[in-house]
Amino acid sequence: MRQLWVMTTSDLRQRIRDKSVIIFSLIVPLALMFVFNLVFGGTDEIELEPVTVAVSAPADDEVAGTLVEAITGTGVIDVTVEQMSAGTARTAVADGEVNLAMIVPDGFGQDVLSGTGGALEFVEGDTSGLETGVVIVVSQSVLDAYAAGTVAATAGGGLGLNPEELGRVAQEAATAGPTIDTVAGQTSDEQLGPGASLVAGQAGLFLTFTVGFGVLGLIAERQEGTLARLQSMPMRPGLIVLAKALTGFILGVVATSVLLTLGGLFFDVSFGPLALVGLLILSVVTAITSLTFIVVRLARTAEQAGIIQSILAMVLGISGGAFFPVSASGALARVLDLNPIAAFTRGLGITSGGGGLADLAAPIAIMLGFAVVMLVVARLIPDRGVSR
Amino acid sequence: MLEVEAVVRRFGDLTAVDGISFEIAPGETYGLLGPNGAGKTTTISMIAGLLAADSGAVRVLGEQMGPSRVAGKRHIGLVPQDLAIYPELKGRENMNFFGRLQGLGGKELATRVDEVLDLVGLTDRAGDPAKEYSGGMKRRLNIGIGLLHRPTLLILDEPTVGVDPQSRNAILESVEALSGEGMAVLYTTHYMEEAERLCDRIGIVDSGQLQAEGTRDELIRLIGGLDRVRLDGSGDLAAAADALGGLAAVEQVDADRTGLSLAVRDAPTAVAELVTRATAAGVTLADVEITRPNLEQVFLHLTGKALRD
């Protein structure tokens, strides 16, 4: 045990001194979290700018009045309406004085109410954008409601209702509120929010590189000659591999803990109870460390190891949702579920949603099962690095 | 001390070491010479317990050697050909690290590290990271680490490769001193003069087999090598050639316009008689030169290759 600890502490000291572990395990993932957050993170917090809409409509057009009320009363966008003639409205849009022109032709309201259709003209200019698009969509929904009323009235006529009753039906159909409500609810238990997903995914992705500083160091030592000296020391050769694995494991646990903590602070994310998050971290680090035993068997040189490690990191990271959520169905979904990084992210979703230890059984079983399988496979693969 | 018995090691279809046997006695320096790919490093790897032999046996002080054999490894100090040091660690930290793995600790370790740093001339630079050392200093640190636990068998695998002449001489002097203290040394090198200077006995390896073994003189005798003596001078060279040709030690003598060339057994012993006879025959000598057959010629004879091929 003393020799194991001597090798592990010496490895840790060297990794910290050469600073590469700090750069690749902490600085780069944190920087990427910020970059991705800037690129993808702002879409749910869009602020709509005020717009000015030039409206040209007959003064007594009931439908036009309803449209103006609708677009000025959305509550999500500040709309100023300026009444003007059709020609002036078009010029105002072209000159950039207003963002949008809505031109209601004579008799439009009558046509809509009678169910014979009608054409409402919108004119967008250089200053148009998302806001004017919202105004157009709101207007369209109002007209759709009128169309529904017209359909109802037509149906009523077919059933022999008198004109008064038909008018009442049409009015109710056009102005009735929605009968189906949509309610903004909480994120489901196994789904992290965008910020939390980003932090968890990046932590998982870079974990693959971090633990590589342990076992994969064996290949560098083999190339540099220090492995031969270590193997000549009076200790069992397995201790050398164990020390490297322990180094990678410690680095992985520390780096992932730091990334989740800092990422949580920077992006205002909570992953849940520390003990459960700690358990997930230990499990995912165990899983990814086991993978390095296969890499060390396959690679002859440190360069080869780096390439294999990068490929594995990208495959596991991307399929685990490190950059964006990945969804699949059928057999592919089941395969993706076995990805330890995906299981880690899923586990964090459970803990952040208030789940307990029992709820974590599946993701933890996946991560530890992955570790067992990788270790068995590593034992079966011939060591390509052994040479004369 | 070291017994290597008919060891064989194969890598797939290639037999890298094919039945090599030799022994090293305490205080003896044994040179293992061979061209690249001859099987030297594989042999050393089996002796140091890095590789298991497919057949045969290696014993150090009676302890069987092998990757999982811990006891025997306590007796050996391996100085690999590559610089087996950690560049990020300071010189003293490198020694402390390997010293602890050898089982040293506390005051004993601190004392021993100071002694070895002094021995290899690195006391003043012990606090600097090894990556800041010159090539020669790294080599000395590499050797020092192998000495920390006072091994009874020191294995030096080409320890002077890439070293400046001054550091090289210091390394050779250290090896001579260690041998003088009773340490057995297994030494591989590409430099024939190092083998001739350091080694009590030499084994020549080629194609995974020990082609010949013995002291320098025994190896030279093995190929029937005669010393060459050149007597430069003037006078009656033909008469001198007749006179010298009758001596028992002289196998062949040729006269030319500037002197005599002779093939002689044991020239250092015979040279006085040669000079006396030539002078008596009327030759005025200007210069005498002895050329003895060296290991390079032995090596070439046995393997058909130059040592550095």
GROMACS .gro file of N, CA and C in nm, chain A residues 2-3 6-7 10 13-14 17-18 221 223-226 228-237 386-388, chain B residues 11 14 16 50 67-68 70 73-74 78 82-86 88-89 93 97-98 100-102 104 142 145-146:
model
  162
    2ARG      N    1   0.201   0.116   0.070
    2ARG     CA    2   0.288   0.234   0.076
    2ARG      C    3   0.339   0.271  -0.063
    3GLN      N    4   0.378   0.168  -0.137
    3GLN     CA    5   0.428   0.193  -0.272
    3GLN      C    6   0.318   0.248  -0.363
    6VAL      N    7   0.287   0.608  -0.272
    6VAL     CA    8   0.405   0.684  -0.320
    6VAL      C    9   0.390   0.716  -0.469
    7MET      N   10   0.351   0.615  -0.546
    7MET     CA   11   0.338   0.636  -0.691
    7MET      C   12   0.222   0.731  -0.723
   10SER      N   13   0.309   1.095  -0.625
   10SER     CA   14   0.410   1.150  -0.717
   10SER      C   15   0.347   1.184  -0.851
   13ARG      N   16   0.144   1.498  -0.817
   13ARG     CA   17   0.232   1.615  -0.809
   13ARG      C   18   0.279   1.656  -0.948
   14GLN      N   19   0.317   1.557  -1.027
   14GLN     CA   20   0.366   1.589  -1.163
   14GLN      C   21   0.255   1.644  -1.251
   17ARG      N   22   0.200   1.996  -1.159
   17ARG     CA   23   0.311   2.084  -1.198
   17ARG      C   24   0.312   2.114  -1.347
   18ASP      N   25   0.278   2.014  -1.428
   18ASP     CA   26   0.286   2.042  -1.572
   18ASP      C   27   0.161   2.118  -1.622
  221GLU      N   28   0.512   0.653  -2.000
  221GLU     CA   29   0.622   0.601  -1.918
  221GLU      C   30   0.692   0.486  -1.991
  223GLN      N   31   0.722   0.463  -2.313
  223GLN     CA   32   0.805   0.524  -2.417
  223GLN      C   33   0.928   0.591  -2.357
  224GLU      N   34   0.912   0.653  -2.242
  224GLU     CA   35   1.022   0.731  -2.185
  224GLU      C   36   1.119   0.646  -2.104
  225GLY      N   37   1.083   0.524  -2.075
  225GLY     CA   38   1.176   0.436  -2.005
  225GLY      C   39   1.153   0.424  -1.857
  226THR      N   40   1.072   0.511  -1.800
  226THR     CA   41   1.050   0.504  -1.656
  226THR      C   42   0.968   0.381  -1.616
  228ALA      N   43   1.006   0.080  -1.729
  228ALA     CA   44   1.099  -0.031  -1.707
  228ALA      C   45   1.160  -0.022  -1.567
  229ARG      N   46   1.194   0.099  -1.527
  229ARG     CA   47   1.253   0.115  -1.393
  229ARG      C   48   1.150   0.082  -1.285
  230LEU      N   49   1.027   0.128  -1.307
  230LEU     CA   50   0.921   0.096  -1.208
  230LEU      C   51   0.901  -0.054  -1.198
  231GLN      N   52   0.904  -0.121  -1.314
  231GLN     CA   53   0.882  -0.266  -1.314
  231GLN      C   54   0.997  -0.342  -1.249
  232SER      N   55   1.112  -0.277  -1.241
  232SER     CA   56   1.227  -0.344  -1.177
  232SER      C   57   1.227  -0.325  -1.026
  233MET      N   58   1.132  -0.246  -0.975
  233MET     CA   59   1.125  -0.221  -0.831
  233MET      C   60   1.065  -0.344  -0.760
  234PRO      N   61   1.098  -0.364  -0.635
  234PRO     CA   62   1.048  -0.482  -0.564
  234PRO      C   63   0.901  -0.467  -0.525
  235MET      N   64   0.815  -0.477  -0.621
  235MET     CA   65   0.670  -0.471  -0.596
  235MET      C   66   0.599  -0.542  -0.711
  236ARG      N   67   0.475  -0.578  -0.686
  236ARG     CA   68   0.400  -0.648  -0.790
  236ARG      C   69   0.366  -0.551  -0.903
  237PRO      N   70   0.379  -0.596  -1.030
  237PRO     CA   71   0.355  -0.505  -1.142
  237PRO      C   72   0.215  -0.446  -1.144
  386VAL      N   73   0.348  -0.421  -2.554
  386VAL     CA   74   0.461  -0.502  -2.510
  386VAL      C   75   0.554  -0.525  -2.629
  387SER      N   76   0.679  -0.492  -2.612
  387SER     CA   77   0.775  -0.512  -2.721
  387SER      C   78   0.908  -0.557  -2.662
  388ARG      N   79   1.000  -0.591  -2.755
  388ARG     CA   80   1.129  -0.638  -2.709
  388ARG      C   81   1.209  -0.529  -2.640
  399PHE      N   82   0.888  -1.364  -2.922
  399PHE     CA   83   0.779  -1.268  -2.948
  399PHE      C   84   0.712  -1.315  -3.078
  402LEU      N   85   0.925  -1.472  -3.367
  402LEU     CA   86   1.064  -1.429  -3.351
  402LEU      C   87   1.120  -1.478  -3.218
  404ALA      N   88   1.379  -1.393  -2.979
  404ALA     CA   89   1.469  -1.281  -2.950
  404ALA      C   90   1.590  -1.326  -2.871
  438LEU      N   91   1.167  -0.780  -1.572
  438LEU     CA   92   1.063  -0.708  -1.646
  438LEU      C   93   0.986  -0.803  -1.737
  455PRO      N   94   0.860  -1.114  -1.353
  455PRO     CA   95   0.780  -0.994  -1.328
  455PRO      C   96   0.713  -0.992  -1.190
  456SER      N   97   0.669  -1.108  -1.143
  456SER     CA   98   0.599  -1.108  -1.014
  456SER      C   99   0.687  -1.152  -0.898
  458VAL      N  100   0.920  -1.065  -0.635
  458VAL     CA  101   0.960  -0.941  -0.568
  458VAL      C  102   1.095  -0.954  -0.500
  461LYS      N  103   1.419  -0.883  -0.693
  461LYS     CA  104   1.434  -0.746  -0.742
  461LYS      C  105   1.499  -0.654  -0.639
  462ARG      N  106   1.495  -0.694  -0.513
  462ARG     CA  107   1.560  -0.612  -0.410
  462ARG      C  108   1.711  -0.607  -0.430
  466LEU      N  109   1.858  -0.130  -1.168
  466LEU     CA  110   1.851  -0.121  -1.315
  466LEU      C  111   1.871   0.024  -1.359
  470ASP      N  112   1.713   0.422  -2.174
  470ASP     CA  113   1.639   0.549  -2.177
  470ASP      C  114   1.656   0.619  -2.043
  471LEU      N  115   1.641   0.749  -2.044
  471LEU     CA  116   1.652   0.825  -1.919
  471LEU      C  117   1.528   0.801  -1.835
  472ALA      N  118   1.540   0.712  -1.738
  472ALA     CA  119   1.425   0.673  -1.658
  472ALA      C  120   1.411   0.766  -1.538
  473ILE      N  121   1.387   0.891  -1.568
  473ILE     CA  122   1.367   0.991  -1.463
  473ILE      C  123   1.245   1.075  -1.499
  474TYR      N  124   1.190   1.142  -1.399
  474TYR     CA  125   1.072   1.227  -1.424
  474TYR      C  126   1.117   1.372  -1.437
  476GLU      N  127   0.962   1.650  -1.455
  476GLU     CA  128   0.893   1.752  -1.374
  476GLU      C  129   0.939   1.752  -1.229
  477LEU      N  130   0.998   1.639  -1.186
  477LEU     CA  131   1.044   1.631  -1.047
  477LEU      C  132   1.187   1.679  -1.035
  481GLU      N  133   1.385   1.486  -0.561
  481GLU     CA  134   1.253   1.423  -0.559
  481GLU      C  135   1.253   1.293  -0.638
  485PHE      N  136   1.163   0.946  -0.462
  485PHE     CA  137   1.054   0.863  -0.515
  485PHE      C  138   1.099   0.719  -0.534
  486PHE      N  139   1.208   0.701  -0.609
  486PHE     CA  140   1.252   0.563  -0.636
  486PHE      C  141   1.309   0.498  -0.510
  488ARG      N  142   1.194   0.539  -0.207
  488ARG     CA  143   1.078   0.491  -0.130
  488ARG      C  144   1.024   0.361  -0.191
  489LEU      N  145   1.021   0.357  -0.325
  489LEU     CA  146   0.973   0.233  -0.389
  489LEU      C  147   1.066   0.116  -0.358
  490GLN      N  148   1.193   0.148  -0.333
  490GLN     CA  149   1.288   0.041  -0.298
  490GLN      C  150   1.277   0.004  -0.151
  492LEU      N  151   1.321   0.223   0.107
  492LEU     CA  152   1.393   0.313   0.199
  492LEU      C  153   1.296   0.417   0.253
  530ASN      N  154   2.023   0.932  -1.366
  530ASN     CA  155   1.971   0.801  -1.406
  530ASN      C  156   2.049   0.688  -1.339
  533ILE      N  157   2.004   0.683  -0.936
  533ILE     CA  158   1.880   0.621  -0.888
  533ILE      C  159   1.897   0.469  -0.876
  534GLY      N  160   1.973   0.413  -0.968
  534GLY     CA  161   1.996   0.268  -0.964
  534GLY      C  162   2.084   0.224  -0.848
   0.00000   0.00000   0.00000
